[in-house]
Short mmCIF file of C-alpha atoms in Angstrom, two decimals:
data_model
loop_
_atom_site.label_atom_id
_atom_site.label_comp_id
_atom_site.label_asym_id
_atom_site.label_seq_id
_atom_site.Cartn_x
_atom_site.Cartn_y
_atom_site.Cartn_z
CA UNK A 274 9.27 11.06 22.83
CA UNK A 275 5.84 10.61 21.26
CA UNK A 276 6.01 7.51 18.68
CA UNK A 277 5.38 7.56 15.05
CA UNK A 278 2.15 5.80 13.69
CA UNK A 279 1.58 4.05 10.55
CA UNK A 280 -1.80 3.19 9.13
CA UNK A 281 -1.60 0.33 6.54
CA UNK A 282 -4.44 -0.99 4.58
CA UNK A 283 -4.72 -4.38 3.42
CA UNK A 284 -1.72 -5.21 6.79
CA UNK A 285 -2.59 -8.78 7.46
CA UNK A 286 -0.69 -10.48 5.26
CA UNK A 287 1.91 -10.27 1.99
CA UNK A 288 3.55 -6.71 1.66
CA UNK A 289 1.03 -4.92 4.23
CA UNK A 290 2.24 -7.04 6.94
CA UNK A 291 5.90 -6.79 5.93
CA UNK A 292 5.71 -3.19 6.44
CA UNK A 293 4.07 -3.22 9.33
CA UNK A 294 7.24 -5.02 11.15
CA UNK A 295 9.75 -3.49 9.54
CA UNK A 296 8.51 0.13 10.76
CA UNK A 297 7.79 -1.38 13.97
CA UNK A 298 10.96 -2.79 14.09
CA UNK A 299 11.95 0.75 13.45
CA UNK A 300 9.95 1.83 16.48
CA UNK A 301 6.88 3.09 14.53
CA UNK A 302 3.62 1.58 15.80
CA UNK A 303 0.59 0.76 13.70
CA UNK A 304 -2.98 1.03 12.90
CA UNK A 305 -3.69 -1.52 9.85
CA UNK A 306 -6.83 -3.02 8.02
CA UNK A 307 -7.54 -6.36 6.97
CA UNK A 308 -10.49 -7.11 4.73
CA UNK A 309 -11.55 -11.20 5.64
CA UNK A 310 -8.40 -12.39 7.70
CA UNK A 311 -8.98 -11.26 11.40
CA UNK A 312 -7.05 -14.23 12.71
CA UNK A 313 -3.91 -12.81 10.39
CA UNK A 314 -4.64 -9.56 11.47
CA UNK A 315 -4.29 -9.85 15.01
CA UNK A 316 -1.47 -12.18 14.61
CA UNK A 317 0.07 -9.66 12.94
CA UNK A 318 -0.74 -7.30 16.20
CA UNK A 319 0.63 -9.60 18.37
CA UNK A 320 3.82 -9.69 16.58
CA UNK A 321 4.12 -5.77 16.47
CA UNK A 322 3.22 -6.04 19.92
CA UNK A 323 6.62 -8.43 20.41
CA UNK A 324 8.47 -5.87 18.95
CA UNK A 325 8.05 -3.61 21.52
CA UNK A 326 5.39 -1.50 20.05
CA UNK A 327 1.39 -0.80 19.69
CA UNK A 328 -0.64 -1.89 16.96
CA UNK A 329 -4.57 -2.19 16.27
CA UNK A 330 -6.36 -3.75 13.61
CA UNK A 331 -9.74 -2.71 11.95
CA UNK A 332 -12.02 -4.06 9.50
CA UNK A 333 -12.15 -2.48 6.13
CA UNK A 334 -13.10 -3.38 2.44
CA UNK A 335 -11.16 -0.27 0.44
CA UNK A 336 -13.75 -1.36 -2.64
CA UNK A 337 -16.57 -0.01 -0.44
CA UNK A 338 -16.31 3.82 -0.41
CA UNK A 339 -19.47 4.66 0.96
CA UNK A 340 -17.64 3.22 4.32
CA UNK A 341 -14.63 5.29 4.80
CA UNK A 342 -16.14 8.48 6.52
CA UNK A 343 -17.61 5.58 9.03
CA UNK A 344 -13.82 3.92 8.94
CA UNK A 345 -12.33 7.48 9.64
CA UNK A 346 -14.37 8.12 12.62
CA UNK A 347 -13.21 4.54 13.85
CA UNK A 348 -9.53 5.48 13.31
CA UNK A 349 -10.09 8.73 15.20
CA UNK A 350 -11.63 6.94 18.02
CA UNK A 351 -8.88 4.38 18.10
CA UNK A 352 -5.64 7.21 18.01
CA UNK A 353 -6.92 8.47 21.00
CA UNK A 354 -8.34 5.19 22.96
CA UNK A 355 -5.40 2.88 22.38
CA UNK A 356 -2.65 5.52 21.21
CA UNK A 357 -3.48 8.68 23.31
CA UNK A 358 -2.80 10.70 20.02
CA UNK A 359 -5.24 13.16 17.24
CA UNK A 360 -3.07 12.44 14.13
CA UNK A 361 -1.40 9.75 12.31
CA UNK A 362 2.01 10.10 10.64
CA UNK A 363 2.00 7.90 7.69
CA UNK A 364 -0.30 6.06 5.28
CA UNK A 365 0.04 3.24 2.76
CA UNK A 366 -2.20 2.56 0.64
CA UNK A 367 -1.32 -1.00 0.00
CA UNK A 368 -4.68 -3.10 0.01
CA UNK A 369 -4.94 -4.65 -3.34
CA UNK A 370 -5.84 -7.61 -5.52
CA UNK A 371 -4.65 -9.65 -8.19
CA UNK A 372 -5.96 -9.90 -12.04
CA UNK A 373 -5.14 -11.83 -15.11
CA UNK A 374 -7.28 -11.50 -18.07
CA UNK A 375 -6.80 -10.25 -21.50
CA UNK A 376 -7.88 -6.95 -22.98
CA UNK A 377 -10.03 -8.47 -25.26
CA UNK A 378 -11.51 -11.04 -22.21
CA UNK A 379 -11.67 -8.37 -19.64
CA UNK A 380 -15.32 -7.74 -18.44
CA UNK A 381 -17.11 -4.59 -16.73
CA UNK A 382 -17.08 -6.11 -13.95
CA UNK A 383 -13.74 -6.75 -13.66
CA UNK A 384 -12.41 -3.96 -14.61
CA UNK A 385 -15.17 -1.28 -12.19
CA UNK A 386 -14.20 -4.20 -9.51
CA UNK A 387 -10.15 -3.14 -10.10
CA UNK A 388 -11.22 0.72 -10.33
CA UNK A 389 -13.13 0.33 -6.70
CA UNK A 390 -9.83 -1.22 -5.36
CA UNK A 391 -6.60 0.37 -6.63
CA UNK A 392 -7.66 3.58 -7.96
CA UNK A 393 -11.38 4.96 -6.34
CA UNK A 394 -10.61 3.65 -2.71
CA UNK A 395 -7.12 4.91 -2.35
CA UNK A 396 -8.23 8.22 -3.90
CA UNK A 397 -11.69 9.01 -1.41
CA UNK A 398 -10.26 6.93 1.55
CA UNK A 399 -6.61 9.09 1.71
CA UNK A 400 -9.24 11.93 0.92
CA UNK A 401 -11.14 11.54 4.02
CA UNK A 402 -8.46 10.42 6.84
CA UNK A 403 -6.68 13.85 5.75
CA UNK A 404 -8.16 15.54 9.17
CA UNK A 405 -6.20 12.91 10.97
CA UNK A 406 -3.48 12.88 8.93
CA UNK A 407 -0.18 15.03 11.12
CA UNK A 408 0.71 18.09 8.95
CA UNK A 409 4.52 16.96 7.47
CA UNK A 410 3.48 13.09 7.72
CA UNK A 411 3.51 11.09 4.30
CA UNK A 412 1.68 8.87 2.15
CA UNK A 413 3.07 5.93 0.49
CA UNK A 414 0.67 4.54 -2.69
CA UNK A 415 1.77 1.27 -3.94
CA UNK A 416 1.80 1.02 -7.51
CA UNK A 417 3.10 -1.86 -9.57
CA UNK A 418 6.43 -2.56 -12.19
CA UNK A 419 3.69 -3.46 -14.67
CA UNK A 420 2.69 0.36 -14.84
CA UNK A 421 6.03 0.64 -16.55
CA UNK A 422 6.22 -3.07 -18.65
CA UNK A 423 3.80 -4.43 -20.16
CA UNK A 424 3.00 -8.46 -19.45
CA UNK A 425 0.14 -9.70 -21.47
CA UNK A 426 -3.01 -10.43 -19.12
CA UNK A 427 -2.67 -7.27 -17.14
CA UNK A 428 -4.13 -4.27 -19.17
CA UNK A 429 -6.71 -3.33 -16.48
CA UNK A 430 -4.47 -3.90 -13.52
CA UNK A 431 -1.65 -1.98 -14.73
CA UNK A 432 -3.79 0.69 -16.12
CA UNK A 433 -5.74 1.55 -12.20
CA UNK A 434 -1.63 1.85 -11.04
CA UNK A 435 -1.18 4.04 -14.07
CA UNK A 436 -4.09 6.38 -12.37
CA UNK A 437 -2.33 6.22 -9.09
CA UNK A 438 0.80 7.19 -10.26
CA UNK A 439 -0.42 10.27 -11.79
CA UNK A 440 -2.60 10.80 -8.77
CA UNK A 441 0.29 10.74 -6.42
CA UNK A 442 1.96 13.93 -8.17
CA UNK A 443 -1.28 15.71 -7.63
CA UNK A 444 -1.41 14.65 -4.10
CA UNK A 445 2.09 15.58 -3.84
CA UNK A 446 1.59 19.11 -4.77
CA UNK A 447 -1.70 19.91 -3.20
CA UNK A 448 -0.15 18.58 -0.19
CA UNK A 449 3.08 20.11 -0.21
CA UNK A 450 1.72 22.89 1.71
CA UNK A 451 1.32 21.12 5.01
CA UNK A 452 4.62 19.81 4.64
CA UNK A 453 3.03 16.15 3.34
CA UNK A 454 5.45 14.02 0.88
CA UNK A 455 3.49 11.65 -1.52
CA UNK A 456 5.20 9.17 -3.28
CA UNK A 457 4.87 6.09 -5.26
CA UNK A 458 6.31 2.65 -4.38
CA UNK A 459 6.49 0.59 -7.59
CA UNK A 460 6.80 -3.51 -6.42
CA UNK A 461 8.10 -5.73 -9.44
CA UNK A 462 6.95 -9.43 -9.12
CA UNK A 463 6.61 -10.90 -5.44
CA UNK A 464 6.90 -13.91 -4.06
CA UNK A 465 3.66 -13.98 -2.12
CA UNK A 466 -0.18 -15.48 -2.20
CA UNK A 467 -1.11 -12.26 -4.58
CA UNK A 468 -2.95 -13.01 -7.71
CA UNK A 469 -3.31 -16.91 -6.86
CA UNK A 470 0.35 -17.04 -5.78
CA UNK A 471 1.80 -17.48 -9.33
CA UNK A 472 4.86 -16.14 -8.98
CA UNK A 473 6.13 -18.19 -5.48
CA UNK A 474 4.26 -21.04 -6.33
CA UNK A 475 4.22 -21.90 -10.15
CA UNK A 476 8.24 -22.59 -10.96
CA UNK A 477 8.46 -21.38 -14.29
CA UNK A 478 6.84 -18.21 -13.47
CA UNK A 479 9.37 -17.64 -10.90
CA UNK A 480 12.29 -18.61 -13.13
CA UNK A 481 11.12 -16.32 -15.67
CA UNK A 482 11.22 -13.34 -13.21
CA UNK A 483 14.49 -14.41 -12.14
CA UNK A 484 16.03 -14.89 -15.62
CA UNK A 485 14.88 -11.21 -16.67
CA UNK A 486 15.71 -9.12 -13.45
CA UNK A 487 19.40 -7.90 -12.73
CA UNK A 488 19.46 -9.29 -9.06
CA UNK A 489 19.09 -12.76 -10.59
CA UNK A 490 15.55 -13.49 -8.13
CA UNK A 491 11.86 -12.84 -7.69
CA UNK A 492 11.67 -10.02 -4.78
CA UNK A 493 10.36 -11.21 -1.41
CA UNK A 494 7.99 -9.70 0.80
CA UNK A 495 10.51 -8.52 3.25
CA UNK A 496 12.34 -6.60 -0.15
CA UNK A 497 9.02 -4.30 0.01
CA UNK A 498 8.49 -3.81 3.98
CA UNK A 499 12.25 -3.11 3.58
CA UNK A 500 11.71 -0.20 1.08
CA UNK A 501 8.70 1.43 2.83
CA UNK A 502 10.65 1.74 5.63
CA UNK A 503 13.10 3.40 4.38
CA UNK A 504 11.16 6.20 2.49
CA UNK A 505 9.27 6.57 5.64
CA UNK A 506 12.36 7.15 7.55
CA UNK A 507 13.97 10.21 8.45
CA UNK A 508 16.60 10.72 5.99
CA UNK A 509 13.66 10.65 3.35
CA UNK A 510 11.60 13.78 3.74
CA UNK A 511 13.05 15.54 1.15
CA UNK A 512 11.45 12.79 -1.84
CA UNK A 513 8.10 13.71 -2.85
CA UNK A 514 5.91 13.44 -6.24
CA UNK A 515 8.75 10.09 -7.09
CA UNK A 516 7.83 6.55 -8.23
CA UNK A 517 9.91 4.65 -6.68
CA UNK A 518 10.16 1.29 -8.45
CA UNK A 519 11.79 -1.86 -5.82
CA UNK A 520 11.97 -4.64 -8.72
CA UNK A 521 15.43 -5.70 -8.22
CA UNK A 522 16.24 -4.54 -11.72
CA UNK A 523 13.38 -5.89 -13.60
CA UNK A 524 13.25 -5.99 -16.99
CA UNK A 525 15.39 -3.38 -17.15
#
């Protein structure tokens, strides 16, 4: 039986990584970019490789757009060297960063940096893998909690997962005809290095996520890998054009 593949952007580290070994845990293997951490990356391939399944790791920056028909021909070259396939199953567009500023404080730069990152690169990069992409595969974008609350500092952030959101129902129809599902995966507050680490690392920024979401915690990395694998898996195929919020019942 021919094995799944996932590609993952931004799949060295944080909730990339986690879903990279929970769907090869469920036996899918995986293509994933890192942007700066090659040690991490390949770490992470060796640990996919322990779980019985196949993994590569390539170089991308999703801010740089001008790269991706480059990046596609790379992926095509590696589903047939390492995986002996044409097509892909799934993607995730997951590769993000973290920013805290004020409306009033945000700059351009900032904010066209945020737009290259959550919003333009997910939108030309899923655009130009389509080819590879298997015809009923799916794409998962990752969005954000704070597309739905509002937290002072994040006007500019929450506003590119805003885009997305409303990008993934267009995706989601246009699609629909090769049998592709689109959906939207909605993280509340993590406990990982993103955005400086603030919420694992700075105590009353974790007890303040606790105190205001209904499973009493801040989620965990392994609480998103979790929930990507499970709208990836088989039971799923009939959930398209959703957002999909895993926040553990924040601010609800």
């Amino acid at each position: 039986m021919t094995r799944k593949i996932a590609l993952i952007t931004g799949a060295s580290r944080g909730l990339g990584k986690s879903a990279a070994l929970h769907l090869a845990a469920q036996g899918v293997d995986i293509i994933g970019t890192y942007n700066s951490a090659a040690d991490e990356a390949q770490a992470v391939v060796a640990q996919v490789e322990a779980l019985g399944g196949k993994a590569a790791m390539l170089q991308l920056d999703v801010s740089q757009s001008s790269t991706f028909e480059a990046f596609t021909a790379q992926v095509g070259s590696v589903l047939k060297d390492v995986f002996g396939q044409a097509h892909f199953n799934f993607l995730i567009n997951n590769a993000g960063i973290g920013a805290h500023a004020s409306f009033a404080d945000t700059t351009e730069a900032q904010f066209d940096q945020l737009v290259a990152i959550h919003f333009k690169g997910p939108f030309f990069l899923t655009q130009k893998l389509l080819p590879l992409i298997s015809d009923g595969g799916r794409i998962i974008n990752i969005s954000s909690g704070l597309a739905r609350f509002s937290l002072p500092g994040y006007s500019a952030y929450a506003s590119m997962k805003g885009a997305v959101e409303v990008l993934t129902r267009y995706q989601a129809k246009e699609l629909g005809a090769r049998g592709i599902t689109v959906n939207t995966l909605a993280p509340g507050a993590i406990a990982t290095d993103f955005s400086g680490g603030v919420v694992r690392d700075n105590p009353d920024v974790n007890a303040m996520v606790a105190n205001n979401t209904a499973l009493g915690r801040a989620g965990l990395p392994d609480d998103i890998g979790g929930a990507i694998s499970t709208l990836l898996a088989d039971g799923s195929n009939w959930i398209t054009g959703q957002r999909v919020e895993a926040s553990g019942g924040m601010f609800l």
